[in-house]
């Protein structure tokens, strides 16, 4: 039986594995459905990390996109906003540097839990057993195609290999947060007319939390591109329904009589489903069933030994969907597992200093005064 | 007699004052020769902060360009790389928000120290006395014009209001670090041919420390602009002498026979003099007299009660010349003064969490593994 299985070799999976490896966890495997960083490689070619990388390491705050102490995408790639493909290269370099025990091309078909042991049925019917299970699978490969009636007719932004491949001169984008505006900017740069529809108008909000309003990177790109007059931002447009009539797509808005007509499939930029479907029964869920309930060690409140790591981690209004946020919980999970395995956890204080270990969340998610 | 006088209302002066104010230091004055943020306002119009701003506050690492907890240039300005003028607006907003006791248009003519008291002779012959003196004056207004024979014939980059104002079609830039490459990029964008001369070739270095090699922001801008073929980077060119012959400037290189001829004054981008000249006798200096010696509380090793704050702070090979670095020492100085004034310093733990209080420097200035 293994001590730890980590599911997923993206930013979260590689990050938590590196710290556990450093802590001396030996009987560990990382299971990856495809390859290290595959989800990042599948990003649209033009898409970049919106948080900027800078070599701030060793002064108390690692590169914001770093997922391992003593590493920095700014240093490794010399890029401030790496593309998905570049970031995948960074992840791969970490795996090689740490010689992490990753098993690629391994799908998990079933997870069961009984008396302190997790059994995972994997590709080829094999079974693996582990004491601790860390779920670090991302959402990128699970686009949510059931947002409103007819959303399955749309083109999900995560399915676009390059915006150059998208045919047509005029596009409707549904969703005006980061990925929607990213699509709008790239399509406009290609000379296309773009309409962005959103139930609210996130492009006008200003909050401290990038999980709630647009980043400076995107605000500036948008502002610059708006000058060309090809991007139309249309707020208060919650989608009622999308349908197809002949070659055209009809987009109906709640509470509005005007129907938008599009010659190209509307682009869906409203996000992803949870990657937790396979193990949803091992968690309790919040009232709206939108996030899994975790204790203060980011462990399932229902199943001891099951930890969640990555952008799906949430504690009430604290949304950890950015690398610089969720990596702060690596130390918390590593500490919990380290203590139960009776390992020396003293090195975690170094991780605390570099931004990988924040256990006191009382100051989080506040708003800037200026 | 005052408890504290802070000299300079730039990023360092405003930052340390805000934290002292929060700590409850009442008898404090901030003396500023011109106005809040004047040095930033004097930057060339096109110049931007090279460290990126992002609203990371409240997750254990404030915006890299923030100098006050609960504040963020990314939030306030919605810019990733603010210009000097924009950053000055941010500083001004902090001063107003905290209602800091700043006295503008006040020059310090003389500083004397005797038996635990500093006497400052200021504009109009007035005298101020204080128990603690914090020197936070920046270097920007002290361009070093005596780098090599004839350097006084050059145009220092800090004297440029806008690169558009610089006449000529071909320019020699002396110094290939951040400000030299910034000049090169902006001049090339204006269609000009540019030659960058440097004793080494910093554009080719890769280290973790942005005090030693180019930032990702600049590396990428340079790479992009190099495509137009107007920027010529010439390494191993330590300047021997600049002279004028008729309307032309002759640039001689050490150990090379070829003399560069320029129709425009060479642009000097080799940095600044220390702003400590006025109080140099109150410090001990390192062997090469390049930096003031400080104890572990950033206090002069020679004059107790005199603290240095800002980009001139240095501990051997640790160079704190970036905002995200030197703000980490605000907490150290605030703690030293707070304890001696017998104030409750408990709130400083919050500053530690947000990146304003790093007292253990043992992990600093290391190199990334990947």
XYZ file of C-alpha atoms in Angstrom, chain B residues 170-327:
158
model
C 21.291 57.707 -34.262
C 22.135 57.342 -30.577
C 24.837 55.808 -28.442
C 23.709 54.606 -25.048
C 26.277 53.928 -22.368
C 25.108 51.236 -19.968
C 23.142 48.123 -20.914
C 21.210 47.385 -17.772
C 17.538 48.302 -17.179
C 17.612 52.042 -17.847
C 19.936 51.717 -20.839
C 17.786 49.070 -22.486
C 14.672 51.077 -21.649
C 16.188 54.024 -23.521
C 17.182 51.767 -26.427
C 13.700 50.295 -26.756
C 11.969 53.679 -26.729
C 14.388 55.270 -29.178
C 14.108 52.297 -31.521
C 10.326 52.513 -31.342
C 10.730 56.061 -32.628
C 12.566 54.640 -35.631
C 16.061 55.538 -34.497
C 19.256 53.528 -34.836
C 20.666 52.718 -31.415
C 24.033 51.451 -30.161
C 24.228 50.193 -26.593
C 27.727 50.022 -25.099
C 28.436 48.110 -21.916
C 31.563 46.866 -20.167
C 29.935 43.485 -19.797
C 26.857 42.267 -21.632
C 24.055 42.199 -19.052
C 21.441 41.516 -21.745
C 22.824 37.993 -22.047
C 22.917 37.130 -18.343
C 20.348 35.032 -16.589
C 20.205 35.139 -12.809
C 17.381 35.052 -10.289
C 18.242 38.524 -9.047
C 16.759 41.446 -11.011
C 19.382 43.652 -9.366
C 21.907 41.776 -11.514
C 20.230 40.900 -14.797
C 17.383 42.137 -16.980
C 13.783 41.625 -15.917
C 11.378 39.534 -18.030
C 9.508 42.753 -18.898
C 12.646 44.247 -20.406
C 13.978 41.033 -21.924
C 10.714 40.631 -23.816
C 10.485 44.272 -24.911
C 14.057 44.119 -26.129
C 13.513 40.858 -28.002
C 10.439 42.295 -29.700
C 12.154 45.529 -30.666
C 15.342 43.785 -31.864
C 13.265 42.342 -34.700
C 13.295 45.744 -36.371
C 17.078 45.653 -36.600
C 17.673 49.103 -35.169
C 19.196 48.124 -31.819
C 22.857 47.142 -31.739
C 24.096 45.636 -28.490
C 27.846 45.985 -28.126
C 29.334 44.220 -25.106
C 32.868 44.267 -23.719
C 32.935 48.015 -24.237
C 34.024 49.753 -21.084
C 34.200 53.459 -21.781
C 37.622 55.065 -21.589
C 36.657 58.584 -22.469
C 34.105 60.760 -24.222
C 35.211 63.961 -25.905
C 33.834 66.505 -28.310
C 35.365 67.417 -31.636
C 33.457 70.085 -33.503
C 29.847 68.953 -33.522
C 30.716 65.341 -32.907
C 31.202 63.215 -29.831
C 34.046 60.724 -29.794
C 33.576 57.634 -27.646
C 36.744 55.744 -26.810
C 36.623 52.178 -25.511
C 39.197 50.639 -23.178
C 41.507 48.238 -24.995
C 39.963 48.904 -28.388
C 41.333 51.126 -31.113
C 38.032 51.824 -32.836
C 36.488 55.125 -31.800
C 32.721 55.543 -32.049
C 31.563 58.849 -33.474
C 28.189 60.267 -32.540
C 26.343 63.322 -33.780
C 24.215 63.365 -30.649
C 25.352 63.488 -27.023
C 25.820 59.919 -25.796
C 23.084 58.881 -23.395
C 24.422 58.003 -19.987
C 22.518 55.171 -18.326
C 25.022 54.084 -15.729
C 23.170 55.090 -12.623
C 23.215 57.470 -9.744
C 25.264 58.811 -6.917
C 24.317 58.023 -3.368
C 21.881 60.425 -1.738
C 23.804 59.979 1.489
C 26.471 62.601 0.760
C 25.040 65.026 3.305
C 25.297 62.475 6.099
C 28.145 60.294 4.859
C 30.140 60.951 8.034
C 27.394 59.396 10.120
C 28.029 56.012 8.493
C 30.881 53.577 8.242
C 31.387 52.436 4.671
C 32.445 49.212 2.988
C 36.007 48.915 1.699
C 35.144 50.274 -1.729
C 33.029 53.007 -0.173
C 30.092 51.947 -2.288
C 27.550 51.271 0.439
C 26.859 52.311 4.016
C 27.324 49.685 6.702
C 24.172 48.812 8.611
C 23.462 46.588 11.570
C 20.734 43.963 11.442
C 18.120 46.615 12.164
C 19.248 48.690 9.152
C 20.707 51.242 11.514
C 24.041 52.942 10.958
C 26.820 50.932 12.605
C 28.325 54.260 13.603
C 25.380 56.418 14.667
C 22.656 54.815 16.789
C 19.174 56.053 15.907
C 20.009 56.682 12.241
C 18.195 54.233 9.956
C 18.466 53.766 6.217
C 15.380 52.769 4.236
C 14.962 52.230 0.497
C 16.959 51.115 -2.533
C 20.318 52.065 -1.032
C 19.988 49.453 1.706
C 22.565 46.765 1.248
C 23.867 43.897 3.347
C 26.986 42.556 1.676
C 25.740 40.802 -1.476
C 22.080 41.498 -0.701
C 21.050 44.497 -2.766
C 17.615 45.842 -1.853
C 17.190 48.126 -4.844
C 13.671 46.972 -5.789
C 10.478 48.000 -4.047
C 9.483 44.404 -3.284
C 12.871 43.923 -1.646
C 13.367 47.081 0.365
C 9.805 47.213 1.659
